[in-house]
Structures are given as structure tokens and as C-alpha cells.
Coordinates of C-alpha atoms (C1' of nucleotides) in Angstrom, one line a residue:
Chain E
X94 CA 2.7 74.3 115.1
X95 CA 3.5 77.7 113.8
X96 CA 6.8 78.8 114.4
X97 CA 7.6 82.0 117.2
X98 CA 9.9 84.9 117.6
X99 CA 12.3 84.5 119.6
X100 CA 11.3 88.0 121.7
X101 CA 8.0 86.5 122.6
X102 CA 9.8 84.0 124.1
X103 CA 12.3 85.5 126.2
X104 CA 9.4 87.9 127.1
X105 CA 8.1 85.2 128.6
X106 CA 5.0 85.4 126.6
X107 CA 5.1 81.9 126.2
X108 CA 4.4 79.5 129.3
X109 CA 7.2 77.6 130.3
X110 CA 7.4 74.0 129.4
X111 CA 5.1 74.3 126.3
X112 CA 7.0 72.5 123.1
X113 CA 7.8 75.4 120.4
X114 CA 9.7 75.4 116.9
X115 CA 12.1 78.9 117.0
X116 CA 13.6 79.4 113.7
X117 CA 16.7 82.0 113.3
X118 CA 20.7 81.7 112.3
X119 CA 23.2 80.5 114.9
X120 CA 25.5 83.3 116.4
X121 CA 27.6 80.8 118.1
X122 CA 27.8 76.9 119.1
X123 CA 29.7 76.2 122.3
X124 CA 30.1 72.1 123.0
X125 CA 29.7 70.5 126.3
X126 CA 31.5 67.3 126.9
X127 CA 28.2 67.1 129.5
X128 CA 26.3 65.5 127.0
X129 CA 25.1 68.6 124.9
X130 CA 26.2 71.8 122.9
X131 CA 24.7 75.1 123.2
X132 CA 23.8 77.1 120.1
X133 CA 23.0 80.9 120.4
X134 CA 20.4 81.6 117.8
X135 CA 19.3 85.0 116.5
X136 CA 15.6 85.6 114.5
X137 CA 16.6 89.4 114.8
X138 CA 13.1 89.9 116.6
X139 CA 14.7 92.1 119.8
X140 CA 18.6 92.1 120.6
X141 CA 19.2 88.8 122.5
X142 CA 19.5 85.2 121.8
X143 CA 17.8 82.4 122.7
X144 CA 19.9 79.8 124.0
X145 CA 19.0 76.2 122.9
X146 CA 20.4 73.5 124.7
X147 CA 20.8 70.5 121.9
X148 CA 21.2 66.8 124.2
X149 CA 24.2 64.7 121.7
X150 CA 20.9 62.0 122.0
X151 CA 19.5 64.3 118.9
X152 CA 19.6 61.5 115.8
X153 CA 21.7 64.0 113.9
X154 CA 23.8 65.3 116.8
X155 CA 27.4 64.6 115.5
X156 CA 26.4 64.6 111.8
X157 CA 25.1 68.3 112.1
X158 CA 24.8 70.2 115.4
X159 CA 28.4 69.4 115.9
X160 CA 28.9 71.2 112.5
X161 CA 26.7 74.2 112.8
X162 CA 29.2 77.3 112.8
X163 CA 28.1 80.8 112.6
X164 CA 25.5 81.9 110.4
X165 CA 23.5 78.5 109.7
X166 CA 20.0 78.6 109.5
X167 CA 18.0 76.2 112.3
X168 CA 14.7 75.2 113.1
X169 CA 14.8 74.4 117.1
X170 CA 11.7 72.0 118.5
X171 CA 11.9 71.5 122.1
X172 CA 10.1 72.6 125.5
X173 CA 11.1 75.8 126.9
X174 CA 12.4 75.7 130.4
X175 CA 14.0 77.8 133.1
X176 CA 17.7 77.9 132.3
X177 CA 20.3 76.6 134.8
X178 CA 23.3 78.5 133.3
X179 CA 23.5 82.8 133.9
X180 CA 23.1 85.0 131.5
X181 CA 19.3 84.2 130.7
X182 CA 16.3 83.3 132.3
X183 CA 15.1 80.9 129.8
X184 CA 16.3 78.7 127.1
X185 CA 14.7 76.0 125.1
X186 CA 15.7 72.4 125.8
X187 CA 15.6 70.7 121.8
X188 CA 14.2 67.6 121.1
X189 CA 15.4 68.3 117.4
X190 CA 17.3 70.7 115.4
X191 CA 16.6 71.0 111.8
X192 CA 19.3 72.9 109.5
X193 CA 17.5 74.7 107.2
X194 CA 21.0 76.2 105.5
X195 CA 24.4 75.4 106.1
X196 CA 27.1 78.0 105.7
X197 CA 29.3 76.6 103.2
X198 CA 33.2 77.3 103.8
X199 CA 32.8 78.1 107.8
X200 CA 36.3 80.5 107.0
X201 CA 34.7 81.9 104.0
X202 CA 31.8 83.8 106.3
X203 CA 32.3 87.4 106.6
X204 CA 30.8 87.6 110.0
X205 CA 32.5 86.1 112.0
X206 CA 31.9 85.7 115.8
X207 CA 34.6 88.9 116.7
X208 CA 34.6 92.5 116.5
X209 CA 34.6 93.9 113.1
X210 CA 35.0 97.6 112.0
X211 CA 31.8 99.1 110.8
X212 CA 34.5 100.5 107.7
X213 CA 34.6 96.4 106.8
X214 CA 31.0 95.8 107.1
X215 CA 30.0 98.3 104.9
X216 CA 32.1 96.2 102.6
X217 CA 29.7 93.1 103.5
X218 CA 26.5 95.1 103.6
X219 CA 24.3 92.5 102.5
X220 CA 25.4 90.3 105.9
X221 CA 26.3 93.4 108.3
X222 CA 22.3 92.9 109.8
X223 CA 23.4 89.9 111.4
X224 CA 25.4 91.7 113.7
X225 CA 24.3 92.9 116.9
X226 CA 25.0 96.5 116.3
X227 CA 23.2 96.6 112.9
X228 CA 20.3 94.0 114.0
X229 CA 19.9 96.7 116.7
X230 CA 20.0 100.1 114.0
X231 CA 17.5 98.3 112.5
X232 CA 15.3 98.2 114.8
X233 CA 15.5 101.4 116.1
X234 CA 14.8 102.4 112.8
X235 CA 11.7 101.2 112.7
X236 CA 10.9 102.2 116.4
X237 CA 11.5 105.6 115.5
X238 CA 9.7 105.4 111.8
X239 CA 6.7 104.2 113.5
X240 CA 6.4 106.4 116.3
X241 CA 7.1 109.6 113.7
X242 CA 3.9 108.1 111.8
X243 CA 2.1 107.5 115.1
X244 CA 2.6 111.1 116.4
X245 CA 1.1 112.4 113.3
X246 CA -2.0 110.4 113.2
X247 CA -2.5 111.0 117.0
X248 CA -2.2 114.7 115.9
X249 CA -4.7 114.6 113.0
X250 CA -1.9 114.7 110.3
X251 CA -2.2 112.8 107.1
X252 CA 1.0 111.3 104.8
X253 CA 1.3 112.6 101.5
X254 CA 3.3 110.6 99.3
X255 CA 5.1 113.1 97.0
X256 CA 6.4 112.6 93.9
X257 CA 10.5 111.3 93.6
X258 CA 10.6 112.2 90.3
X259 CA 10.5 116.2 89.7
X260 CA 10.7 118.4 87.1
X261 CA 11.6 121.7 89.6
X262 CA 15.2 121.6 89.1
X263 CA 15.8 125.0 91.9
X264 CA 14.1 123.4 94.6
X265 CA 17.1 125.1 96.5
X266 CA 18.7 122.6 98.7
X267 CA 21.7 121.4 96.5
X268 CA 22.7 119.3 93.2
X269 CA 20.1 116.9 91.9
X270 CA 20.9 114.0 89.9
X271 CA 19.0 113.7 86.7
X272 CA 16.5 111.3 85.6
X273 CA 16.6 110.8 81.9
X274 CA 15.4 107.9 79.3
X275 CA 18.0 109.9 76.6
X276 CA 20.8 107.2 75.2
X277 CA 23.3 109.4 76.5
X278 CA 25.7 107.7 74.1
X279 CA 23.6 109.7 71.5
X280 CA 22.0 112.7 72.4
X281 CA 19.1 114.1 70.0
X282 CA 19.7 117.8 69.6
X283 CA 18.0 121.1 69.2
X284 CA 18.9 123.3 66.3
X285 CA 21.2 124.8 68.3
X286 CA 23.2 122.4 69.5
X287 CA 21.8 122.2 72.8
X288 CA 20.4 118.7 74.4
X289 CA 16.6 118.0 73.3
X290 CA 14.2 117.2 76.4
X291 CA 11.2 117.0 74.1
X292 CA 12.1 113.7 73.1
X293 CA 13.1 112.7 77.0
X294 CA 10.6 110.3 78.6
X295 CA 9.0 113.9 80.4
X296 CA 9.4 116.0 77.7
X297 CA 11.5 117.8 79.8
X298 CA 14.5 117.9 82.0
X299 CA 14.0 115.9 85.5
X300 CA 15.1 115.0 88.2
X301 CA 15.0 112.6 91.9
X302 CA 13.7 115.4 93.9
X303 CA 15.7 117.4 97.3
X304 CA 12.6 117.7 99.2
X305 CA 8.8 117.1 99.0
X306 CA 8.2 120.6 100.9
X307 CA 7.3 122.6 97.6
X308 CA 4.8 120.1 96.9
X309 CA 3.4 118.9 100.3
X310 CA 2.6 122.7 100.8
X311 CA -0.1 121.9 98.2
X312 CA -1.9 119.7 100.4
X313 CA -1.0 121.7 103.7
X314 CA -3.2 124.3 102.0
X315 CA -6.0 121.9 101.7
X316 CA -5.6 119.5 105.0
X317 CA -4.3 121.8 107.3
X318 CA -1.5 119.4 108.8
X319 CA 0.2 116.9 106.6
X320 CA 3.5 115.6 106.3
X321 CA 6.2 113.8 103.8
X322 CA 8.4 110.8 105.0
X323 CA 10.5 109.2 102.2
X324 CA 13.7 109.3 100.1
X325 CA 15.2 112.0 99.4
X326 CA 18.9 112.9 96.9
X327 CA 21.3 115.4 96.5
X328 CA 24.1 114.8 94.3
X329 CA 26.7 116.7 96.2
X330 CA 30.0 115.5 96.4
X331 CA 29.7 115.2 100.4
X332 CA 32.4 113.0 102.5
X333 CA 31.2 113.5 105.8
X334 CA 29.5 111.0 108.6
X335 CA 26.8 112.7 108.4
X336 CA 25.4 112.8 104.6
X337 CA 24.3 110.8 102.3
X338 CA 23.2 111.2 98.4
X339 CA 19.9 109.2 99.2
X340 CA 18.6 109.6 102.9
X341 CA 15.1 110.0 104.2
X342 CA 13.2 113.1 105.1
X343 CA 10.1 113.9 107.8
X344 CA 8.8 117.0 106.4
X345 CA 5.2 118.2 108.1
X346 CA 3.6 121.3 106.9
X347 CA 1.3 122.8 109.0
X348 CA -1.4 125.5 108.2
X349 CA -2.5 128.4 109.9
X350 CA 0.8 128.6 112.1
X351 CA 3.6 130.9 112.1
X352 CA 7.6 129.9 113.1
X353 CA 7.0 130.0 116.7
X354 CA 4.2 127.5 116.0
X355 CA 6.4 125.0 113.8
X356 CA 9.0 125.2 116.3
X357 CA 6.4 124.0 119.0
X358 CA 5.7 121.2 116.4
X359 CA 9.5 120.1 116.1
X360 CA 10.3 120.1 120.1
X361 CA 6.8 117.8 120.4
X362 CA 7.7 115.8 117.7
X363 CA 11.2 115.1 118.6
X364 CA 10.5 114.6 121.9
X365 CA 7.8 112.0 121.3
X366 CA 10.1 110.3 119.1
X367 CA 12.7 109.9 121.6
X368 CA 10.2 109.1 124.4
X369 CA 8.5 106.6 122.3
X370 CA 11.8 105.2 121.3
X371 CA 13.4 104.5 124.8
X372 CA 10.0 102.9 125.9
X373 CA 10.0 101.0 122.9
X374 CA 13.8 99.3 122.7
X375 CA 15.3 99.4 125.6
X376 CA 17.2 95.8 124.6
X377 CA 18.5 97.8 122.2
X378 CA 19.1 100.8 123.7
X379 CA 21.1 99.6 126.4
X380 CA 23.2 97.9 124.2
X381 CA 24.4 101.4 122.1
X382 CA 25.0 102.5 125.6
X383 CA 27.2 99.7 126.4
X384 CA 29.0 99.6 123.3
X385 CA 28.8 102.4 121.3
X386 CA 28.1 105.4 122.9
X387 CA 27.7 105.2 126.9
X388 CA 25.7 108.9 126.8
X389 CA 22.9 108.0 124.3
X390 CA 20.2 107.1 126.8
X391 CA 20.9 109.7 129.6
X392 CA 21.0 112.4 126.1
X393 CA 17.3 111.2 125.4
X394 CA 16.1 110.9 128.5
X395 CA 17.6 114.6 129.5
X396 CA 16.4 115.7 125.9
X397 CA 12.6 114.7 126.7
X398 CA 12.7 116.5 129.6
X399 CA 14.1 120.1 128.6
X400 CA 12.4 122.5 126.8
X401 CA 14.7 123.6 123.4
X402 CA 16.5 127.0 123.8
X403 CA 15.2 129.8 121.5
X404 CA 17.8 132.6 120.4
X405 CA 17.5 134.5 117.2
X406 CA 20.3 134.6 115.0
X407 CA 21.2 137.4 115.8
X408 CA 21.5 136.4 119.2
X409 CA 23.7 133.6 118.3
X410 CA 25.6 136.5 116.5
X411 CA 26.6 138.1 119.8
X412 CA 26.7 135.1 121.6
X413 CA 29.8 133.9 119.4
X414 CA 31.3 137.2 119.4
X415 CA 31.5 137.7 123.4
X416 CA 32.7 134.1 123.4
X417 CA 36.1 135.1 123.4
X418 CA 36.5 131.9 120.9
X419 CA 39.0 131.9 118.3
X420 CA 37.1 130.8 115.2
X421 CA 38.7 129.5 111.8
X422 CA 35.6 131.2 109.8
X423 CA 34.7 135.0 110.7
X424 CA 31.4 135.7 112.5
X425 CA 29.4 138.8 111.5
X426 CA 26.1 139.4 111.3
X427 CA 24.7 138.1 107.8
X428 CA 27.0 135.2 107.1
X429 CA 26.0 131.8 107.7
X430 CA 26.5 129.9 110.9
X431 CA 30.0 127.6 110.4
X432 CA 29.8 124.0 111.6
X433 CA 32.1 125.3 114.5
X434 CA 30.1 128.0 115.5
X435 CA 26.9 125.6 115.4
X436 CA 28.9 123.2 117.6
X437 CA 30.0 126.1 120.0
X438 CA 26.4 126.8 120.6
X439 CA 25.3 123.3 121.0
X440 CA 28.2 122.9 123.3
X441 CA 27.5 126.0 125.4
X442 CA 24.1 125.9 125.8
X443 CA 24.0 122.0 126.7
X444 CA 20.7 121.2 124.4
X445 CA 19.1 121.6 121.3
X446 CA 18.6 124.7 120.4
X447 CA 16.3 126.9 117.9
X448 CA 18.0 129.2 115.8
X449 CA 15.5 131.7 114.5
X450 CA 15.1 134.5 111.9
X451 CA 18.6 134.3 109.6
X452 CA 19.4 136.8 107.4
X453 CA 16.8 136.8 103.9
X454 CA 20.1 136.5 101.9
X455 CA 21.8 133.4 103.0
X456 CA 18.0 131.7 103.0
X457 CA 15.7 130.3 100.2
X458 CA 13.3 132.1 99.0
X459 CA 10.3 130.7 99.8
X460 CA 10.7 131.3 103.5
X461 CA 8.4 134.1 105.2
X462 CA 10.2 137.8 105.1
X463 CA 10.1 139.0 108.6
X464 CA 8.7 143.1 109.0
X465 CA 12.5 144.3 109.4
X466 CA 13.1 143.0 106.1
X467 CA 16.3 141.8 106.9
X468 CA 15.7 138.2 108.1
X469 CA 13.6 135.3 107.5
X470 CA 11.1 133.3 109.5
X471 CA 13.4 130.5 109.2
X472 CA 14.7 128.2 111.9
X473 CA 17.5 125.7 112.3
X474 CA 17.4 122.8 115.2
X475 CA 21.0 121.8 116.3
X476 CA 21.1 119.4 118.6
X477 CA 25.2 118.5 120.2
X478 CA 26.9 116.0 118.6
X479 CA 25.2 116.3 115.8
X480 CA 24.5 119.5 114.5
X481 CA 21.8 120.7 112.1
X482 CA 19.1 117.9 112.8
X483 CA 16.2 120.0 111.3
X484 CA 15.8 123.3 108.8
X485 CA 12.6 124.3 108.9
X486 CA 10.8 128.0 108.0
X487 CA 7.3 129.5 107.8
X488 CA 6.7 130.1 104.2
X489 CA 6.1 133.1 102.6
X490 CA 2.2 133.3 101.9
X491 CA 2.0 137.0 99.9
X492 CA 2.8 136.2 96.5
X493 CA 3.9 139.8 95.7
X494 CA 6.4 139.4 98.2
X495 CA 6.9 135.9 97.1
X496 CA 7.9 137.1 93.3
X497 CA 9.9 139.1 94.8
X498 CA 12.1 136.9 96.3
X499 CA 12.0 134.9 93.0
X500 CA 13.4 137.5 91.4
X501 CA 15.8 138.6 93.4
X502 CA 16.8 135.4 92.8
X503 CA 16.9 134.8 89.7
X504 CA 14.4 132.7 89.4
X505 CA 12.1 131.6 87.1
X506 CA 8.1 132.6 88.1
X507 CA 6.9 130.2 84.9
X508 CA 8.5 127.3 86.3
X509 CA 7.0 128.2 90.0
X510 CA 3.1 128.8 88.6
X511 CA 1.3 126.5 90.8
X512 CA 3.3 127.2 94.1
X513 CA 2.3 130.5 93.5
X514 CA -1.2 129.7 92.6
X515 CA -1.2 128.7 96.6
X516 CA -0.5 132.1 96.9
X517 CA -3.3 133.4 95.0
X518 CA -6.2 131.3 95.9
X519 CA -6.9 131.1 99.5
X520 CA -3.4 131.5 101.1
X521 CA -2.4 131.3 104.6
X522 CA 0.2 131.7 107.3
X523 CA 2.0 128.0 107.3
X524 CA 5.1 126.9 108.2
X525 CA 7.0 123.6 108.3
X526 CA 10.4 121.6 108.7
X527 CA 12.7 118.9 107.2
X528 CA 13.9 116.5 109.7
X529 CA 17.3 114.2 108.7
X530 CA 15.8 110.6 109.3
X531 CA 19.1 109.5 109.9
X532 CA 21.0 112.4 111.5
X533 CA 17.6 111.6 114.1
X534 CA 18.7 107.8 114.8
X535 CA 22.2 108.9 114.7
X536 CA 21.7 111.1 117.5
X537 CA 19.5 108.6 119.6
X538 CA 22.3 105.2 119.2
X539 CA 25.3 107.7 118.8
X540 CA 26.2 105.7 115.8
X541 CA 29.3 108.0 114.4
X542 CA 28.7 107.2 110.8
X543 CA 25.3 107.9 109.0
X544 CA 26.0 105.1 106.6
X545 CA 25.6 103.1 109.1
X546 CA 22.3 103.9 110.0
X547 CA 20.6 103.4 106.6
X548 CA 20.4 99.7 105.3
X549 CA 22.1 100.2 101.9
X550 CA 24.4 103.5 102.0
X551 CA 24.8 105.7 99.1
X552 CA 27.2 108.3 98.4
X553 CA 29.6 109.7 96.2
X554 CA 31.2 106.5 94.2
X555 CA 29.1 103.7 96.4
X556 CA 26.1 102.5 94.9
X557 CA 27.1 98.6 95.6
X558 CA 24.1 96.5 96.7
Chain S
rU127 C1' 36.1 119.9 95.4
rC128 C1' 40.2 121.2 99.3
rC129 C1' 43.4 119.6 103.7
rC130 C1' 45.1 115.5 106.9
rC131 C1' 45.7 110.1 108.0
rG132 C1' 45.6 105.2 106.2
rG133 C1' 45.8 100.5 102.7
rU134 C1' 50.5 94.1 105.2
rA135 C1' 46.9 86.8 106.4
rG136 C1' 39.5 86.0 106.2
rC137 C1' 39.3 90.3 110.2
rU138 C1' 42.2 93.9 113.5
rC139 C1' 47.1 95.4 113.4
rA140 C1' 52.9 95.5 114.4
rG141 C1' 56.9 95.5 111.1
rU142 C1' 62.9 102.1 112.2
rG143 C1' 66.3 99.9 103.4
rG144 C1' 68.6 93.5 104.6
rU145 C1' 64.8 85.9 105.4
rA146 C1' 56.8 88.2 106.2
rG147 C1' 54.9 88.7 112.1
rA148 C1' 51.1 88.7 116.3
rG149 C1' 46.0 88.5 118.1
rC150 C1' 41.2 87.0 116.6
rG151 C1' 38.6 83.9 113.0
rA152 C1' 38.5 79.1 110.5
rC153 C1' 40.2 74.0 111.2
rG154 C1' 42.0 69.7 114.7
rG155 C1' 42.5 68.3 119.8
rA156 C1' 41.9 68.9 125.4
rC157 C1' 38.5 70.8 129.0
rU158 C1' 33.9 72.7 130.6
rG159 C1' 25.9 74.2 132.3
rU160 C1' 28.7 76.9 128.5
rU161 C1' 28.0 82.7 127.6
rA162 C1' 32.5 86.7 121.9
rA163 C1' 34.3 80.4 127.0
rU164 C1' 39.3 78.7 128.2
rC165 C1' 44.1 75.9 126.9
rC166 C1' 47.3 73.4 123.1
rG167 C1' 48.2 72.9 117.9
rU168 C1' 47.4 73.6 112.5
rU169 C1' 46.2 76.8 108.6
rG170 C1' 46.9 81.2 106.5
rG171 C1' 50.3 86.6 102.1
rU172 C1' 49.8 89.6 94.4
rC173 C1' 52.5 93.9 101.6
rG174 C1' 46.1 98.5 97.1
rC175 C1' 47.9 99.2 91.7
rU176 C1' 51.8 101.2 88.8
rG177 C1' 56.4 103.4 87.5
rG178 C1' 61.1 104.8 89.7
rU179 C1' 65.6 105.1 93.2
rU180 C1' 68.8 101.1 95.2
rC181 C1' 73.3 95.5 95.2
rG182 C1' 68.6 95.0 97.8
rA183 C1' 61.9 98.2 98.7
rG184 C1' 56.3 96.2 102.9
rU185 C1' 59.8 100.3 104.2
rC186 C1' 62.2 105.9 100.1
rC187 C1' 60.1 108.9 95.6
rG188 C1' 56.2 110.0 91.6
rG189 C1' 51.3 108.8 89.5
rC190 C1' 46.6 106.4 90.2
rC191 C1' 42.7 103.7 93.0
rC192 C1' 40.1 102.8 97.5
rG193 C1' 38.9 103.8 102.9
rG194 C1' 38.7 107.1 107.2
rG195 C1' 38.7 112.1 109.5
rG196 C1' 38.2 117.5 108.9
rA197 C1' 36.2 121.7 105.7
rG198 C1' 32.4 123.2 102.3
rC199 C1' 27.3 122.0 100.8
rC200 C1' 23.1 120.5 103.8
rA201 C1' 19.1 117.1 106.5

RNA sequence: UCCCCGGUAGCUCAGUGGUAGAGCGACGGACUGUUAAUCCGUUGGUCGCUGGUUCGAGUCCGGCCCGGGGAGCCA
């Protein structure tokens, strides 16, 4: 007899009265003086329990099941019957309860049955999944992960798995950390005195790259619609709930298509995201809107129905100035957008909102120069709460215009050959985005702290586990 | 990197220069088709580290470490 989940059971997948083995760790024991204790038992499958009801007739009953505490592992045999307690429908009645592990030291386990800051469970990351709200993150992780990858291959998109390890060190979105194979207690040197990357395991400098856009627009120009999903680092010395040195990126390219286009792209995507998400975990769901953030499913339900809001950045511009806000940061036309303006916007407006077409000098360089020759084809996607959830742009496809930018600058075309071969041989109009994994599952649970919504959180000075 | 707040029992916190406290957890008992059960009891401390002021420092001062929030950077 295989063993099952324990969400097929409670989905009542299973026919009532069969005999089935669930496996999982015990969340609590309560003892009856009836005749029988009941152990809540978690497999992580879907948010709930199953409740097994263990009769003190079990041969080992006051040898073990009266010593299970929090955390043991179990493997429950019994029939599976219509419960007579509330508070579920169904529970299993055991005919015998194996312990696979025991927790040793009951007062030594760090998850205990009571309400622990997530600031402490960092601290016990390695057992923080046994929780409710992390079991939960978890799965909406993966809801939302599969659905991203499920939109795309509905839409004829294919995954390109770009490369980590780069050797572009002005990718232009922040501090890179630096992969190297030099003994850094003895660095071989050039003639003069600088460090020697000949001998480095690239022959050159490298690095854990900021984004696979630069070299997913490679096979944009070849596949029409593609799109990265994977770990991403900046090495920026960022304290904030919403950044990490290694998150996860969605970045489609799209060819053919201008800004308006890739925003299209980003309202459909998010949308189906969130759609797919709510349909997908609602166990979960409801329980981030019971315990963490009470808004989260009327935010996603209104976000799936409401188109975005569209204003230039210059609109934005104007629509800060008549505000009659005091800001701390000035606004004028051709500085960049201040967290509190974004959040004034957000906040005003009600939904997410498009920023489009910024000024060319606060932008990289590789985004498309619009015909005023001010601004750039570029876009930002704030959503309230949250902020910048996506930064996307169409890219700029004439390469004289391209060099250019590069020069003004400063930098190098050698180092930029083969993007600009794109440019040469067969270029088109495409655009594309970066979407924050986790900034995305923050906004959908309303989990306040981004390192709580990736398994193993690093940033500045925290690389434990 | 800058500004603000914090660090006391396993966890969450109170403690106003004068004997180290509570709740929860864990453990023991009572009670109960129970639901983070409830009730009674027991256990539990390098007061972040370090130096100083003082008769006396968890409390005041300096330095350092760590955590949180805000800013910047960005996704």
C-alpha cells in the first residue's frame, strides 16, 4: 500500500472507509482521557492537517503516541472516516502509528506549537517550512512559478536558460559579485602591478550575472518570444524588505513589438499569474488573509479585473507637482522617480500603474530612444504596497544609435560585439521586462519581508544555510 | 553607506541606579471528541560583547557585534 498526501485526502479524493498509510510530522498531540489522543499531522501537501484519531488499544500507545511532541515523524494506518469533532470533515481513525523520527529534547525544538516572529525563524531557516505561514509561501511559490511557465508555453514562448556566470561586468543594474578561481591570498600580477585575469579560471574578470536580458535578447532575435526565469545577484549593500543579493527574475523578450506591446505582455502576464494563483491555493490563500494581510485576496481579485493605468513620465511629472504634496526629494522633470513619489502614485491612482518613456539620462542604454530624443521607451510597473514590481523597456534596435548611447556612456563597444551584432544582422523592434519573483509573491500573500518569501535568504552579511 | 529603534529565560516581552519577572513553550498532574484546548504545578538567566562612571549598573556613558524600520540602489 503506497502511502498518500494528505490533500488528496481531505479533498476527499479518497473514498471514505478505505484503509490508507499518511506519512507527515505531528503539529500537535492533544490526549483524550476517552480512550484516545488526537495528533495533528502535516505532509505540507496543502495548508491543513489531517487529524488522526490514535484508540490507547494501539500496542505502542503509552510507549510512543503518548510521547509524540511536535515535530515527530509518523506513519498513520487506519480507515478514514467522517469526523465527529468540528473543525474537519474527515479524519483517519489509526489502527497503528509508526514513528519514523522522534524529536529528541521535546524543549530543544525550535518550532514550537506558538507564534514565533518571522525575525526568529529566519534564525531557524532550515525548520521555518514547518510552519504554517512558510509551508504556505512555499506553495504559493510554486503556484505562481508554474503558472509563469504555463502562460508562456500557452503563449508559444520558450525558456532560455542563460548563463549565471558572465563576463559583461556593465550589464547596468548594480554591483556584481565576482567569480574567481584566483587564491586571493596570492594574487599573480601583471607587469604593472595590476591583478592578472589571464591566469583566472575565464581568462578573464567574471562575474554571477544582474540579468539574463542582454543575452536572452539573442534568442528573442531568433524565436520571436522567449523568456529567462532564474537566479539572479547584485552585490549592493541593500537593507530593505524588499531586496535581496540573490533573488529570481522572469524576464520575457518579445520580438517584433514595441513598449506599448510589452506592456500589454506584463498586464496579461501578471494577471494570469494572479488568476491562476487564487484558483490554484485558495487553502492557502485564505490563510495570508486571515493572518497576515486581510487585503491580499480582494487586491488580486480587484487586480485581475482592472486594466493597468498608463501615464508617461512626464505625466507622473505634473501629476506630483499639482499634488500639493510636500515631498522629502524634489520633483522636476528629468530626475528619477523617489520611492515616495512611486508610492504617491500607487496610492492615488488605486492600481498598478505603467510608467512610460523616462528621461534617456537616468536609463540604461540599451533601451529604445524615443523621436523627441529626450526619453526612452522604457516602462516601470508599480503596483501599491510594493512599488517597482517590474522594469521593463523596448530595446534599442539601430546600432548607430545604439553606439551612441554606448558612448555617451562610457562604455566599451569591444566588450558589447555580439549585442551589437543583433544590431547588425537582421534587427528588429523588441522589447521586454524584468519581473521581481519575489516582490510578485510578496505582493500576492502580503508577506512584509522578501526574505521571507525565498527558501534560503541572502543578503548583506547572511549567507547561513 | 546614512538616519532611527531594538538586543533580558527555548520563544514573545515587562523591568523608572538598589534581591532577575510575566505569558507562551517544555516537563509533571487534573479534565476533556479534542482543535495553537483548558486548569494546577515544576523547570528555566553569561541581562549581545567590551571598556568606563558609581558604594552599587539589566538600567547611565564610550566602542564593537547582531536584528528591525526608513533612505539610497533596484527587481
Amino acid at each position: 500500500m503506497s502511502a498518500l498526501s494528505v490533500a488528496s485526502v481531505l479533498a476527499g479524493r479518497i473514498p471514505l472507509d478505505e484503509v490508507v498509510t499518511l506519512k507527515g510530522w505531528v503539529r500537535t498531540r492533544r490526549d483524550s482521557k476517552a480512550g484516545f489522543s488526537f495528533l495533528a499531522v502535516s505532509d505540507g501537501s496543502c495548508f491543513d492537517n489531517v487529524q488522526i484519531v490514535a484508540p490507547n488499544t494501539l500496542a505502542n500507545y503509552t510507549t510512543e503516541v503518548l510521547q509524540l511532541t511536535t515535530g515527530c515523524a509518523v506513519a498513520c494506518t487506519g480507515k478514514l472516516v467522517r469526523s465527529q469533532g468540528k473543525g474537519q470533515a474527515i479524519e483517519m481513525q489509526a489502527d497503528a502509528v509508526e514513528v519514523i523520527g522522534w524529536v529528541e529534547h521535546p524543549d530543544t525544538y525550535p518550532v514550537s506549537p506558538k507564534q514565533h516572529t518571522f525575525e526568529y525563524l529566519r534564525e531557524v531557516a532550515h525548520l521555518r517550512p514547518r510552519t504554517n505561514t512558510f509551508g504556505a509561501v512555499t506553495r504559493v511559490r510554486h503556484a505562481l512559478a508554474m503558472a509563469a511557465h504555463q502562460f508562456f508555453h500557452d503563449n508559444g514562448f520558450f525558456w532560455i536558460h542563460t548563463p549565471i556566470v558572465t563576463a559583461s561586468d556593465a550589464e547596468g543594474a548594480g554591483a556584481m559579485f565576482r567569480v574567481s578561481t584566483l587564491d586571493i591570498a596570492n594574487l599573480p600580477k601583471t607587469g604593472d602591478g595590476r591583478i592578472d585575469f589571464s591566469k583566472d579560471f575565464f581568462g578573464k574578470p567574471t562575474f554571477l550575472t544582474v540579468s539574463g536580458q542582454l543575452n536572452v535578447e539573442t534568442y528573442c532575435l531568433a524565436l520571436s518570444k522567449v523568456y529567462t526565469f532564474g537566479p539572479t545577484f547584485r552585490a549592493e549593500q541593500s537593507f530593505t524588505p524588499r531586496h535581496l543579493a540573490e533573488f529570481w527574475m522572469i524576464e520575457p523578450e518579445i520580438a517584433f513589438a514595441d513598449l506599448s506591446a510589452d506592456a500589454d505582455l506584463a498586464e496579461a502576464f501578471l494577471k494570469h499569474l494572479f488568476r491562476s494563483l487564487l484558483d490554484s491555493r485558495q487553502d492557502d490563500m485564505k490563510f495570508f488573509a486571515e493572518r497576515i494581510d486581510k487585503d491580499c485576496i480582494t487586491r488580486l481579485e480587484k487586480f485581475v479585473e482592472s486594466s493597468f493605468e498608463r501615464i508617461t513620465y512626464t505625466d507622473a511629472v505634473k501629476l506630483l507637482e499639482q499634488s500639493g504634496r510636500k515631498f522629502e526629494f524634489p520633483v522636476k522633470w528629468g530626475l528619477d522617480l523617489q520611492a515616495e513619489h512611486e508610492r504617491y502614485i500607487t496610492e492615488h491612482i488605486g492600481r498598478p500603474v505603467v510608467v512610460m518613456n523616462y528621461p534617456k539620462d537616468i536609463k540604461a542604454f540599451y533601451m529604445r530612444l524615443n523621436d523627441d530624443e529626450k526619453t526612452v521607451a522604457a516602462m516601470d510597473v508599480l503596483a501599491p504596497g510594493i512599488g517597482e514590481i517590474i522594469g521593463g523597456s523596448q530595446r534599442e534596435d539601430r546600432l548607430d544609435v545604439l553606439d551612441q548611447r554606448l558612448d555617451a556612456q562610457h562604455l566599451d563597444k569591444n566588450a558589447y560585439s555580439w549585442y551589437r551584432d543583433l544590431r547588425r544582422y537582421g534587427s528588429v523592434p523588441h522589447a521586454g521586462f524584468g519581473l521581481g519573483f519575489e516582490r510578485t509573491i510578496q505582493y500576492a500573500t502580503g508577506m512584509a519581508n522578501i526574505r521571507d518569501v525565498i527558501p534560503f535568504p541572502r543578503s548583506p552579511g547572511n549567507a547561513d544555510f
